[in-house]
Structure formats: structure tokens, C-alpha cells
Amino acid sequence: MSDVRTEGAQPRGGGRGPGPGRGERLADWADGRLGLCAVAKSQMRKVFPDHWSFLFGEICLYSFLILILTGVWLTLFFEPSAVEVVYRGPYEPLNGVLMTRAYESTVEISMEVRGGLLIRQLHHWAAVVFVAAMLVHMMRVFFTGAFRKPRELNWLFGWTLLMLGLITGLTGYSLPDDMLSGTGIRFAQGAILSIPVVGTYLSMFLFGGEFPGHDIISRLYPIHVLLLPGIMLGLVVAHLILVFFHKHTQFAGPGRTQRNVVGAPFLPVYVAKAGGFFFLVFGVLALMAAVATINPVWAIGPYRPDHVSTGAQPDWYLGFSEGLIRVMPGWEINAFGHTLALGVLIPFLLFPLVMLAIAVYPFIEAWVTGDRREHHIADRPRNVPTRTALGVAWLSLYGVLLIGGGNDIVATHLGLSINVITWSVRIAVFAVPALAFVVTRRICLGLQHRDRDKVLHGRESGTIRRLPHGGYVEVHEPLTPAQRHTLTAHEQPAPYETGPDTDAGGVRRRIRRADRLRARLSRSMYGPRAQVPKATAEEYRRLEREH
């Protein structure tokens, strides 16, 4: 006998009816008003390519989340006040010392709050790793050409995040008001004073009077905990939305084209991997915070305007700017009752200009190449020697100036003259990037030659064979079709040409200077000396017939 049920009837035995459960009804209600089902179907199965270099972006995201979480915790105990107090706490070496309430609360977090020192160091280490991961992630994007259309806007978002990260780091380690952070603030104030005409007024407005003033800590605090993190959080969200919208770039390989993505779906594979990697990053940072001391403010002491911390060094990511100022000669110009401190002003202007060059590079390259197509296949750095050489030259400049920013530490630890180090850095600022550019470009061209030889002749096997006439040769193993495709899938565009100087009638053509500059830059990037012709199918088949 069949079991016939009518709408609204309850099953026998008091069991659950045939209608949807509470969770299903809630999902239906939300979908009817927000349209979540269609979004979930299209996005939850979105495919992400699998390559180890993509993990740098994830490290940025996870360290930023850790920064937010630990920063919220620290705000519960830190007091951004410049009111002077006398320390009466458990740390005996500081008892009776006059200090600001900001410094005292930092020492209390480190010495008296349970887990406070661990969270403080976790926050600081996360900041260091965050900026480092951003730099490495941007260099990965730069070297692989992942900034090309349609990702130029996302490149600008990433660059803005890097700049805001530098500023947030500066405002963050300035809050404890210890000797080291006070010296850094004094350094920044000196740079502001070097601005012609208005520098003094800007310093007075910022510090609320003569340095160090009583307002700087309370003004830096909301900038550090609210303004900059809020902007960065919005940029991170926008960055991720564009990554979803444009899809990830992928390296060339069989089945990979400009129109598809080969990889794992977002749900459940990618989410599971990302979740595990988050806890791995969190665990490593927690281990670093537990065993490696960073910024021990209790050992440095509170800031006093008449003292300077010995061997004061900023975090590594700001060593670039300090190196510029330390190696710059102390030039000054006195005119009309004003002193123009070129030794500080020029480096103060050079730092943002160098960073700005990185921001606009995608647009410069697009102008030079004239390429308006979308690119979803990442370049191998060796296949774009000029761009790769420029990136290495910039990194070498950063490294040289980082040494210049720590010239006193290098001198004391290596027993060298600080004057010798300073002059060596001044010379290296010009010589090392140029040398790095030439060497990197030659290495890339050599790797292109090797790839061409691999495609045509195969891989060296290490097996030696004796020929009938007594000679010896090494046996080469031919590459698989997939390997040959990977090594030859890249494009080699022809350089831009302005054409002949005269037309068919012998009349001299007018060629704009911008076009001549574009042609010269294009030849340096894609001319005969900038790339090795890749192996073609015809060459490969001809060699096969010969053998």
C-alpha cells in the first residue's frame, strides 16, 4: 500500500516533514533578496593556478590579518599620552626614571600584562614580514609581467599598499617613545625642516610647537591605528576583488592559454590549502615572537631630546631612505636669508621619485611596446632581459643604500673606517646598479641560448658514446612536446620603428621626439641584442631529418 501524503501533513511517528529545514529556508530567504546563489555558483568553483611564487601574496594577506588582530589587542593597553610620569613598576632598572605615559604603558604591556610581550613582538614581526612579503610579491609581479593589461590598476593598488605599509611602520614604532623611536622621529623632523620656506611651519604644526612637542604621539596614534589601516583594508579588499575578476596569471604550459586557467577550484581545494597556509604563517610568526627579541624598549630607555641612541637603525624597509641621507654630501646654499639644506632635501625628494618610477613602469612599458592586448600568461624573467635587469638594478640600489643607512653599524662590527664605507657606498650607488643591469641581462641572454639549445638538441644525459671513428660524444635526450612548448610559448615582439626619415618623394618626414625615444627604448627591450631568437618548429624538424 503506498504512503500518500498531502501538503501540510505530518509524517507518522512525529518525524521531520518533507519541507525544507530551517537552514535551507534561511538560505532561500537570503538568496531571494541578495542573489547569493548565482554568485556562489560562479565564484566558489573559480580556478586558481598552483605555483609556489603565488604564496608571497598570501603571506602578505595573512600577516596583515595578524597585524589587525594583534593591533586591536594592543590598543586595549597602550596609552598614547606624552604626559610625564615617574616609573614605579616591577622592572627595577627603570624605577625612578622620568618618562612619558606612552613609554610607561609600553613597558607595562611587556612586563605586567599576561602575554603582552608575546603579542607586542608578534605585532612587530608581522609588520616586518608584511612589508617584506609585499616587496617580494611585487617583484614577482614585476619580473613576470603580471602588471600588464588588465592589471595596471591592481599594480597601483599594490604599490599604494607598499607605500602605506612603510608609513604605517614608521608611525607604529614611533609610538612607544623610547630612545630608538624618538631618534627616528627626530630624523623625520629634520627631513621636514629641509623643505624650503614652509619646512619650519610644517614641523611646528605637526609637533604642536618646538620639537619634540606634546602632541606628536597623540596625533600619530589615530593615524596608525585607524586612518592608515582603514585605507589599507579597503585597498586589500579592492585588490582581492580585482584578482577574482581578472583571474590569476599562470605560467606557460600545455593546455594553458590566454582564455583559460589551469589549476584547483577555490572551494574546497584552494580554501583548504589557504587555511592550512594561514596557520603555518601564524605559527612561524608566533615562534619568531616567542624566541627572537625585537624592539626591547625596556633596555633602550625613554626618549630624551638631548640624547641620541647609539647605533640607531630603522626597520630594514626604511633603511633605503636613511641611506640616501647618510651618503649624501652635506651641501647647503645660503641665499636671501634662507638656508637650503641640499644634503637632506635631495634625498628627501629622491626617495618618493624612485618609488614613483616603480608605480608608473607598467604604463611606460605599455607605451614603449604599443601593446594593448590582455595578458594572462606570465613571462619567464629570462625571456624579458631588459625588464629583469631593471628590476635587479633597483634591488641592488636598495641593498647598497641599506648598507649606507647602517654605515656606523657596519664600521663597528667589521672594524672599518666609517668614511671609507660612506665613500664606497657613494660610488656603489652609481656603479652597482649599472653593473647589476649588465650582468643580469647577459645571464638572461645566456639562459635563452641554453633554452634554444635544449629545444633543438635535447637535454644532456651524461651518457658518453664512442663513435666508429674513435671520437666521443654525449648522448642528448630529446625533450617531451610539453617541455618544448613551455620553452617556446613566449612571444618575441619586434621593436617599434619610426620608419624612414624621408618619404617616397624624398621629402623629409617629421618624426616627433617622443616617437624617436619610444623607438630607442623599444630596441633596447626587444632589439636583436636584447633577445635570442627562440627555436622554431621548422628548425626542429630540419634537425630531425638531418639526424
Coordinates of C-alpha atoms in Angstrom, one line a residue:
M1 CA 0.0 0.0 0.0
S2 CA 1.6 3.3 -1.0
D3 CA 2.2 6.1 1.5
V4 CA 0.3 9.1 0.2
R5 CA 0.9 12.4 2.0
T6 CA -0.8 15.7 1.4
E7 CA 0.7 19.2 1.8
G8 CA 0.9 20.1 5.4
A9 CA 0.5 16.6 6.7
Q10 CA 2.9 15.4 9.3
P11 CA 4.7 12.0 9.0
R12 CA 3.7 9.2 11.2
G13 CA 5.8 8.8 14.3
G14 CA 6.4 12.6 14.7
G15 CA 9.4 12.7 12.3
R16 CA 10.5 15.7 10.3
G17 CA 8.2 16.7 7.4
P18 CA 9.1 16.8 3.7
G19 CA 9.6 20.6 3.7
P20 CA 13.0 22.3 3.8
G21 CA 14.8 22.6 7.1
R22 CA 15.5 25.9 8.9
G23 CA 18.9 26.3 7.3
E24 CA 17.5 25.8 3.8
R25 CA 14.8 28.3 4.4
L26 CA 17.3 30.9 5.7
A27 CA 19.4 30.3 2.6
D28 CA 16.4 30.6 0.3
W29 CA 15.4 33.8 2.1
A30 CA 18.8 35.3 1.6
D31 CA 19.1 34.2 -2.0
G32 CA 15.8 35.8 -2.8
R33 CA 16.9 39.1 -1.6
L34 CA 20.7 39.1 -2.2
G35 CA 21.1 36.7 -5.1
L36 CA 23.9 34.8 -3.3
C37 CA 23.3 31.5 -5.0
A38 CA 24.3 32.7 -8.5
V39 CA 27.4 34.4 -7.1
A40 CA 28.4 31.4 -5.2
K41 CA 28.0 29.1 -8.2
S42 CA 30.2 31.3 -10.4
Q43 CA 32.9 32.2 -7.8
M44 CA 33.2 29.2 -5.4
R45 CA 34.3 27.0 -8.3
K46 CA 36.7 29.6 -9.6
V47 CA 40.0 28.0 -10.6
F48 CA 43.4 29.2 -9.2
P49 CA 46.7 28.2 -10.7
D50 CA 49.1 26.3 -8.5
H51 CA 52.6 27.8 -8.3
W52 CA 54.9 28.4 -5.3
S53 CA 55.5 32.0 -6.2
F54 CA 51.9 32.9 -5.6
L55 CA 52.3 32.2 -1.9
F56 CA 54.1 35.5 -1.4
G57 CA 50.8 37.3 -1.9
E58 CA 49.1 35.0 0.6
I59 CA 51.8 35.8 3.2
C60 CA 51.0 39.5 2.7
L61 CA 47.4 38.9 3.4
Y62 CA 47.8 36.6 6.4
S63 CA 50.5 38.8 8.1
F64 CA 48.1 41.8 7.5
L65 CA 45.3 39.9 9.3
I66 CA 47.6 39.1 12.1
L67 CA 48.6 42.8 12.3
I68 CA 45.0 43.8 12.6
L69 CA 44.2 41.2 15.3
T70 CA 47.3 42.0 17.5
G71 CA 46.9 45.7 16.9
V72 CA 43.3 45.7 18.2
W73 CA 44.6 43.8 21.3
L74 CA 47.4 46.3 21.9
T75 CA 45.1 49.3 21.8
L76 CA 43.4 48.0 24.9
F77 CA 46.5 48.6 27.0
F78 CA 48.5 51.3 25.2
E79 CA 48.0 55.0 26.2
P80 CA 49.2 57.5 23.6
S81 CA 50.0 60.2 26.1
A82 CA 53.0 62.5 26.3
V83 CA 52.3 63.3 30.0
E84 CA 55.4 62.8 32.0
V85 CA 55.4 60.3 34.9
V86 CA 57.9 58.6 37.1
Y87 CA 58.1 54.9 36.7
R88 CA 57.2 52.8 39.7
G89 CA 57.0 49.3 38.3
P90 CA 58.4 45.8 38.6
Y91 CA 61.3 46.5 36.2
E92 CA 64.0 47.7 38.6
P93 CA 66.4 49.4 36.2
L94 CA 63.8 51.9 35.2
N95 CA 62.5 52.7 38.7
G96 CA 62.5 56.4 39.4
V97 CA 63.1 57.3 35.7
L98 CA 61.1 60.2 34.2
M99 CA 59.2 59.1 31.1
T100 CA 56.1 59.7 29.1
R101 CA 52.9 57.7 29.8
A102 CA 53.2 56.2 26.3
Y103 CA 56.6 54.7 27.2
E104 CA 55.4 53.5 30.6
S105 CA 52.3 51.8 29.1
T106 CA 54.6 50.0 26.6
V107 CA 56.8 48.7 29.4
E108 CA 53.7 47.7 31.3
I109 CA 52.5 45.7 28.3
S110 CA 55.9 44.0 28.1
M111 CA 56.4 43.3 31.8
E112 CA 53.0 43.2 33.6
V113 CA 50.2 42.2 31.1
R114 CA 50.0 38.4 30.7
G115 CA 51.1 37.6 27.2
G116 CA 51.8 41.2 26.4
L117 CA 55.4 40.8 25.3
L118 CA 54.4 37.9 23.0
I119 CA 51.7 40.0 21.4
R120 CA 53.9 43.1 21.1
Q121 CA 56.6 41.1 19.4
L122 CA 54.2 39.2 17.2
H123 CA 52.8 42.5 16.0
H124 CA 56.2 43.8 15.2
W125 CA 57.4 40.7 13.5
A126 CA 54.2 40.5 11.5
A127 CA 54.9 44.1 10.3
V128 CA 58.4 43.3 9.2
V129 CA 57.2 40.2 7.3
F130 CA 54.2 42.0 5.9
V131 CA 56.4 44.6 4.2
A132 CA 59.0 42.0 3.1
A133 CA 56.3 39.8 1.6
M134 CA 54.8 42.8 -0.2
L135 CA 58.1 43.7 -1.7
V136 CA 58.8 40.2 -2.8
H137 CA 55.3 39.8 -4.2
M138 CA 55.6 43.0 -6.2
M139 CA 58.9 41.9 -7.6
R140 CA 57.4 38.6 -8.6
V141 CA 54.6 40.5 -10.4
F142 CA 57.2 42.8 -12.0
F143 CA 59.6 40.1 -13.2
T144 CA 56.8 38.0 -14.7
G145 CA 55.0 40.9 -16.3
A146 CA 51.8 40.3 -14.4
F147 CA 51.2 44.1 -14.2
R148 CA 50.2 44.3 -17.9
K149 CA 46.7 44.9 -19.1
P150 CA 44.2 44.4 -17.5
R151 CA 46.1 44.5 -14.2
E152 CA 47.6 48.0 -14.2
L153 CA 45.1 49.3 -11.6
N154 CA 45.8 46.3 -9.3
W155 CA 49.6 47.1 -9.6
L156 CA 48.8 50.7 -8.4
F157 CA 46.8 49.2 -5.5
G158 CA 49.7 47.0 -4.5
W159 CA 52.2 49.9 -4.8
T160 CA 50.0 52.1 -2.7
L161 CA 49.8 49.3 -0.1
L162 CA 53.6 49.1 0.0
M163 CA 53.9 52.9 0.5
L164 CA 51.2 52.9 3.2
G165 CA 53.0 49.9 4.8
L166 CA 56.2 51.9 5.0
I167 CA 54.4 54.9 6.6
T168 CA 52.4 52.7 9.0
G169 CA 55.6 51.1 10.1
L170 CA 57.2 54.5 10.7
T171 CA 54.2 55.7 12.8
G172 CA 54.0 52.4 14.6
Y173 CA 57.5 52.1 16.0
S174 CA 57.4 55.8 16.9
L175 CA 54.6 55.4 19.4
P176 CA 56.5 53.8 22.3
D177 CA 58.5 57.0 22.7
D178 CA 61.7 55.0 23.5
M179 CA 65.2 56.3 22.7
L180 CA 65.2 54.5 19.3
S181 CA 61.8 55.7 18.1
G182 CA 62.5 59.2 19.3
T183 CA 65.7 59.3 17.3
G184 CA 63.6 58.2 14.3
I185 CA 61.1 60.9 14.8
R186 CA 64.0 63.4 15.1
F187 CA 65.3 62.1 11.8
A188 CA 61.9 62.6 10.2
Q189 CA 61.6 66.1 11.7
G190 CA 65.0 67.1 10.2
A191 CA 63.8 66.0 6.8
I192 CA 60.6 68.1 7.1
L193 CA 62.7 71.1 8.2
S194 CA 64.7 70.8 4.9
I195 CA 61.6 71.7 2.9
P196 CA 62.2 75.3 1.6
V197 CA 60.2 78.2 3.2
V198 CA 57.4 76.1 4.7
G199 CA 59.5 73.4 6.4
T200 CA 59.6 75.2 9.8
Y201 CA 55.9 75.8 9.7
L202 CA 55.1 72.2 8.9
S203 CA 57.2 71.0 11.8
M204 CA 55.5 73.4 14.2
F205 CA 52.1 72.3 13.1
L206 CA 52.9 68.6 13.2
F207 CA 54.6 68.6 16.6
G208 CA 52.5 71.2 18.2
G209 CA 55.4 73.5 18.9
E210 CA 59.2 73.1 19.2
F211 CA 60.5 69.5 18.9
P212 CA 59.5 67.1 20.4
G213 CA 56.3 68.9 21.5
H214 CA 53.5 67.3 23.4
D215 CA 51.1 66.4 20.5
I216 CA 53.1 64.1 18.2
I217 CA 52.2 60.8 20.0
S218 CA 48.5 61.5 20.3
R219 CA 48.5 62.6 16.6
L220 CA 50.4 59.5 15.3
Y221 CA 48.2 57.2 17.3
P222 CA 44.9 57.6 15.3
I223 CA 46.9 57.7 12.1
H224 CA 48.5 54.4 12.9
V225 CA 45.5 52.5 14.4
L226 CA 42.6 54.0 12.4
L227 CA 43.4 56.0 9.3
L228 CA 46.2 54.0 7.6
P229 CA 44.8 50.5 8.5
G230 CA 41.4 51.5 7.3
I231 CA 42.7 52.7 3.9
M232 CA 44.9 49.6 3.6
L233 CA 42.0 47.3 4.5
G234 CA 39.9 48.9 1.7
L235 CA 42.8 48.6 -0.8
V236 CA 43.3 44.9 0.2
V237 CA 39.6 44.2 -0.4
A238 CA 39.7 46.0 -3.8
H239 CA 42.9 44.2 -4.7
L240 CA 41.3 40.8 -4.0
I241 CA 38.1 41.7 -5.9
L242 CA 40.2 42.5 -8.9
V243 CA 42.2 39.3 -8.6
F244 CA 38.9 37.4 -8.6
F245 CA 37.6 39.4 -11.5
H246 CA 40.7 39.3 -13.7
K247 CA 41.8 35.8 -12.6
H248 CA 45.3 34.8 -11.7
T249 CA 48.1 34.9 -14.3
Q250 CA 49.7 31.5 -15.0
F251 CA 53.0 30.3 -16.5
A252 CA 53.0 28.9 -19.9
G253 CA 52.4 25.2 -20.3
P254 CA 50.4 22.6 -22.2
G255 CA 46.7 23.5 -22.2
R256 CA 47.3 27.0 -20.8
T257 CA 46.1 29.9 -22.9
Q258 CA 45.1 33.5 -22.5
R259 CA 41.5 32.4 -22.2
N260 CA 41.6 29.7 -19.5
V261 CA 43.1 28.9 -16.1
V262 CA 44.6 25.5 -15.2
G263 CA 44.6 24.8 -11.5
A264 CA 42.5 23.9 -8.5
P265 CA 39.0 25.2 -7.7
F266 CA 38.5 27.8 -5.0
L267 CA 36.2 25.6 -3.0
P268 CA 37.2 23.2 -1.5
V269 CA 40.8 22.7 -2.6
Y270 CA 42.1 26.2 -2.6
V271 CA 40.3 27.1 0.6
A272 CA 41.8 24.1 2.4
K273 CA 45.3 24.9 1.2
A274 CA 44.9 28.6 2.1
G275 CA 43.6 27.8 5.6
G276 CA 46.5 25.5 6.3
F277 CA 49.0 28.0 5.0
F278 CA 47.4 30.7 7.2
F279 CA 48.1 28.7 10.3
L280 CA 51.6 27.9 9.1
V281 CA 52.3 31.6 8.7
F282 CA 50.7 32.3 12.1
G283 CA 52.7 29.6 13.7
V284 CA 56.1 30.7 12.3
L285 CA 55.4 34.3 13.3
A286 CA 54.4 33.2 16.8
L287 CA 57.6 31.2 17.1
M288 CA 59.6 34.2 16.0
A289 CA 57.8 36.3 18.6
A290 CA 58.5 33.8 21.3
V291 CA 62.2 33.2 20.7
A292 CA 63.5 36.3 18.9
T293 CA 63.5 39.6 20.7
I294 CA 62.6 42.7 18.7
N295 CA 62.5 46.3 19.8
P296 CA 63.3 45.8 23.6
V297 CA 62.2 49.2 24.7
W298 CA 62.9 48.5 28.4
A299 CA 66.6 48.0 27.5
I300 CA 66.8 51.2 25.4
G301 CA 65.2 53.6 27.8
P302 CA 62.8 56.5 27.3
Y303 CA 63.5 59.2 24.8
R304 CA 65.2 62.4 25.8
P305 CA 65.7 65.3 23.2
D306 CA 69.2 65.9 24.3
H307 CA 70.3 62.3 23.8
V308 CA 70.7 60.2 20.7
S309 CA 70.5 56.4 20.7
T310 CA 73.9 54.8 19.8
G311 CA 73.7 52.7 16.6
A312 CA 70.1 53.8 16.0
Q313 CA 68.7 52.0 12.9
P314 CA 65.2 51.9 11.5
D315 CA 63.5 48.8 10.4
W316 CA 65.0 47.4 7.2
Y317 CA 62.3 48.7 4.9
L318 CA 63.2 52.3 5.8
G319 CA 66.9 51.9 5.6
F320 CA 66.6 52.9 1.9
S321 CA 65.6 56.5 2.9
E322 CA 68.1 56.8 5.7
G323 CA 70.9 55.5 3.4
L324 CA 70.1 58.2 0.9
I325 CA 70.6 60.9 3.5
R326 CA 73.7 59.4 5.2
V327 CA 75.7 59.1 2.0
M328 CA 74.6 62.4 0.5
P329 CA 77.3 65.2 1.0
G330 CA 76.2 67.9 3.4
W331 CA 75.7 70.6 0.7
E332 CA 74.0 73.8 1.7
I333 CA 73.0 77.0 -0.2
N334 CA 72.5 80.3 1.7
A335 CA 70.5 82.9 -0.2
F336 CA 68.2 85.7 0.8
G337 CA 68.4 84.9 4.5
H338 CA 67.4 81.2 3.9
T339 CA 69.5 78.1 4.1
L340 CA 68.7 75.4 1.6
A341 CA 69.9 72.0 3.1
L342 CA 70.5 70.1 -0.2
G343 CA 72.2 67.3 1.8
V344 CA 68.8 66.4 3.2
L345 CA 66.3 67.9 0.7
I346 CA 67.7 66.0 -2.3
P347 CA 67.5 62.5 -0.7
F348 CA 64.1 63.5 0.8
L349 CA 62.8 64.1 -2.8
L350 CA 64.7 61.2 -4.4
F351 CA 63.0 58.5 -2.2
P352 CA 59.4 59.1 -3.4
L353 CA 60.7 59.7 -7.0
V354 CA 62.4 56.3 -7.1
M355 CA 59.3 54.7 -5.7
L356 CA 57.1 56.6 -8.2
A357 CA 59.2 55.2 -11.1
I358 CA 58.1 51.7 -10.0
A359 CA 54.5 52.8 -9.9
V360 CA 54.4 54.1 -13.4
Y361 CA 56.6 51.5 -15.1
P362 CA 53.7 49.4 -16.4
F363 CA 52.4 52.4 -18.3
I364 CA 55.9 53.2 -19.6
E365 CA 56.3 49.7 -20.9
A366 CA 52.9 49.7 -22.5
W367 CA 53.7 52.9 -24.3
V368 CA 57.1 51.6 -25.5
T369 CA 55.6 48.3 -26.8
G370 CA 52.4 49.7 -28.0
D371 CA 50.7 46.5 -26.8
R372 CA 47.1 47.0 -25.9
R373 CA 46.2 43.3 -25.6
E374 CA 45.2 41.5 -22.4
H375 CA 47.9 39.2 -20.9
H376 CA 47.1 36.3 -18.7
I377 CA 50.2 34.2 -19.3
A378 CA 53.2 35.2 -17.1
D379 CA 56.6 35.8 -18.6
R380 CA 59.7 33.9 -17.6
P381 CA 62.1 36.6 -16.4
R382 CA 64.8 35.3 -18.7
N383 CA 62.7 36.0 -21.7
V384 CA 62.4 39.7 -21.0
P385 CA 66.1 40.5 -20.2
T386 CA 65.8 44.3 -20.1
R387 CA 62.9 44.4 -17.7
T388 CA 64.5 41.7 -15.4
A389 CA 67.8 43.7 -15.5
L390 CA 66.0 46.9 -14.4
G391 CA 64.3 45.1 -11.5
V392 CA 67.7 43.6 -10.3
A393 CA 69.3 47.0 -10.7
W394 CA 66.6 48.6 -8.5
L395 CA 67.0 45.8 -5.8
S396 CA 70.8 46.3 -5.9
L397 CA 70.3 50.0 -5.4
Y398 CA 68.1 49.3 -2.4
G399 CA 70.7 46.9 -1.0
V400 CA 73.5 49.5 -1.4
L401 CA 71.6 52.2 0.3
L402 CA 70.6 49.8 3.1
I403 CA 74.3 49.4 3.8
G404 CA 74.7 53.1 3.7
G405 CA 71.9 53.5 6.2
G406 CA 73.8 51.3 8.6
N407 CA 77.3 52.6 7.9
D408 CA 78.0 53.1 11.6
I409 CA 77.0 49.5 12.5
V410 CA 79.0 48.1 9.6
A411 CA 82.0 50.1 10.6
T412 CA 81.9 49.0 14.3
H413 CA 81.2 45.3 13.5
L414 CA 83.8 44.9 10.7
G415 CA 86.4 47.3 12.2
L416 CA 86.3 49.6 9.1
S417 CA 86.5 53.3 8.7
I418 CA 83.1 54.9 8.5
N419 CA 84.5 57.4 6.0
V420 CA 85.7 54.5 3.7
I421 CA 82.2 52.9 4.0
T422 CA 80.4 56.1 3.2
W423 CA 82.6 56.9 0.1
S424 CA 82.3 53.3 -1.0
V425 CA 78.5 53.5 -0.9
R426 CA 78.6 56.8 -2.7
I427 CA 80.4 55.2 -5.6
A428 CA 78.4 52.0 -5.4
V429 CA 75.1 53.9 -5.7
F430 CA 76.0 54.6 -9.3
A431 CA 78.3 51.7 -10.2
V432 CA 76.5 48.7 -8.6
P433 CA 73.0 49.2 -10.3
A434 CA 74.7 49.7 -13.7
L435 CA 76.9 46.6 -13.2
A436 CA 73.9 44.6 -12.0
F437 CA 71.9 45.6 -15.1
V438 CA 74.6 44.5 -17.5
V439 CA 75.3 41.2 -15.7
T440 CA 71.7 40.3 -15.3
R441 CA 70.9 41.0 -18.9
R442 CA 73.9 38.8 -20.0
I443 CA 72.7 36.0 -17.7
C444 CA 69.2 36.2 -19.2
L445 CA 70.6 36.0 -22.7
G446 CA 72.7 33.1 -21.8
L447 CA 69.7 31.2 -20.4
Q448 CA 67.8 32.0 -23.6
H449 CA 70.7 30.4 -25.6
R450 CA 70.5 27.3 -23.3
D451 CA 66.7 27.0 -23.7
R452 CA 67.1 27.2 -27.5
D453 CA 69.8 24.6 -27.5
K454 CA 67.6 22.3 -25.3
V455 CA 64.7 22.6 -27.7
L456 CA 66.7 21.8 -30.8
H457 CA 69.2 19.2 -29.4
G458 CA 67.7 17.9 -26.2
R459 CA 68.9 17.7 -22.6
E460 CA 72.4 16.5 -21.7
S461 CA 72.1 12.9 -20.4
G462 CA 75.6 12.4 -19.0
T463 CA 76.0 9.3 -21.2
I464 CA 79.1 9.2 -23.3
R465 CA 79.1 7.2 -26.6
R466 CA 82.1 6.2 -28.7
L467 CA 81.7 6.8 -32.4
P468 CA 83.0 4.3 -35.1
H469 CA 85.9 6.6 -36.0
G470 CA 87.1 6.8 -32.4
G471 CA 85.6 10.1 -31.3
Y472 CA 83.3 10.5 -28.2
V473 CA 80.0 12.4 -28.0
E474 CA 77.5 12.9 -25.2
V475 CA 74.0 11.5 -25.8
H476 CA 71.2 14.1 -25.6
E477 CA 67.7 13.1 -24.5
P478 CA 65.0 14.9 -26.5
L479 CA 62.5 17.0 -24.6
T480 CA 58.9 16.0 -24.4
P481 CA 56.4 18.0 -26.5
A482 CA 55.1 19.6 -23.3
Q483 CA 58.6 20.7 -22.3
R484 CA 59.3 22.1 -25.8
H485 CA 56.0 24.0 -25.7
T486 CA 56.9 25.6 -22.3
L487 CA 60.3 26.8 -23.6
T488 CA 58.9 28.3 -26.8
A489 CA 55.5 29.6 -25.8
H490 CA 56.7 33.1 -25.1
E491 CA 56.2 35.9 -27.6
Q492 CA 59.1 37.9 -29.1
P493 CA 57.7 41.2 -30.4
A494 CA 59.5 43.2 -33.0
P495 CA 60.8 46.6 -31.8
Y496 CA 58.9 49.7 -32.7
E497 CA 60.3 51.5 -35.7
T498 CA 59.7 55.1 -36.8
G499 CA 60.2 54.3 -40.4
P500 CA 62.5 56.1 -42.9
D501 CA 63.4 59.7 -42.4
T502 CA 62.2 60.6 -45.9
D503 CA 59.1 59.5 -47.8
A504 CA 58.8 58.1 -51.3
G505 CA 59.1 61.6 -52.8
G506 CA 62.3 62.3 -51.0
V507 CA 60.7 64.8 -48.6
R508 CA 62.0 64.7 -45.0
R509 CA 59.4 63.3 -42.7
R510 CA 58.7 65.0 -39.4
I511 CA 59.2 62.5 -36.6
R512 CA 58.3 63.5 -33.1
R513 CA 61.0 63.3 -30.4
A514 CA 58.6 61.1 -28.4
D515 CA 58.5 58.6 -31.2
R516 CA 62.3 58.6 -31.5
L517 CA 62.6 58.0 -27.8
R518 CA 60.0 55.2 -28.0
A519 CA 61.9 53.6 -30.8
R520 CA 65.2 53.7 -28.9
L521 CA 63.6 52.2 -25.8
S522 CA 61.8 49.6 -27.8
R523 CA 65.1 48.5 -29.5
S524 CA 66.8 48.2 -26.0
M525 CA 64.0 45.9 -24.9
Y526 CA 63.2 43.9 -28.0
G527 CA 66.1 44.5 -30.4
P528 CA 68.5 41.9 -31.7
R529 CA 70.9 42.4 -28.8
A530 CA 68.1 42.1 -26.2
Q531 CA 66.7 38.7 -27.1
V532 CA 67.8 35.4 -28.6
P533 CA 65.5 34.1 -31.4
K534 CA 63.6 31.1 -30.0
A535 CA 63.7 27.8 -31.8
T536 CA 61.0 27.3 -34.4
A537 CA 59.2 24.2 -35.5
E538 CA 60.9 24.3 -38.9
E539 CA 64.4 24.3 -37.3
Y540 CA 63.5 21.4 -35.1
R541 CA 62.0 19.3 -38.0
R542 CA 65.1 20.1 -40.1
L543 CA 67.5 18.9 -37.4
E544 CA 65.4 15.7 -37.0
R545 CA 65.7 15.0 -40.7
E546 CA 69.4 15.5 -40.7
H547 CA 69.8 13.1 -37.8

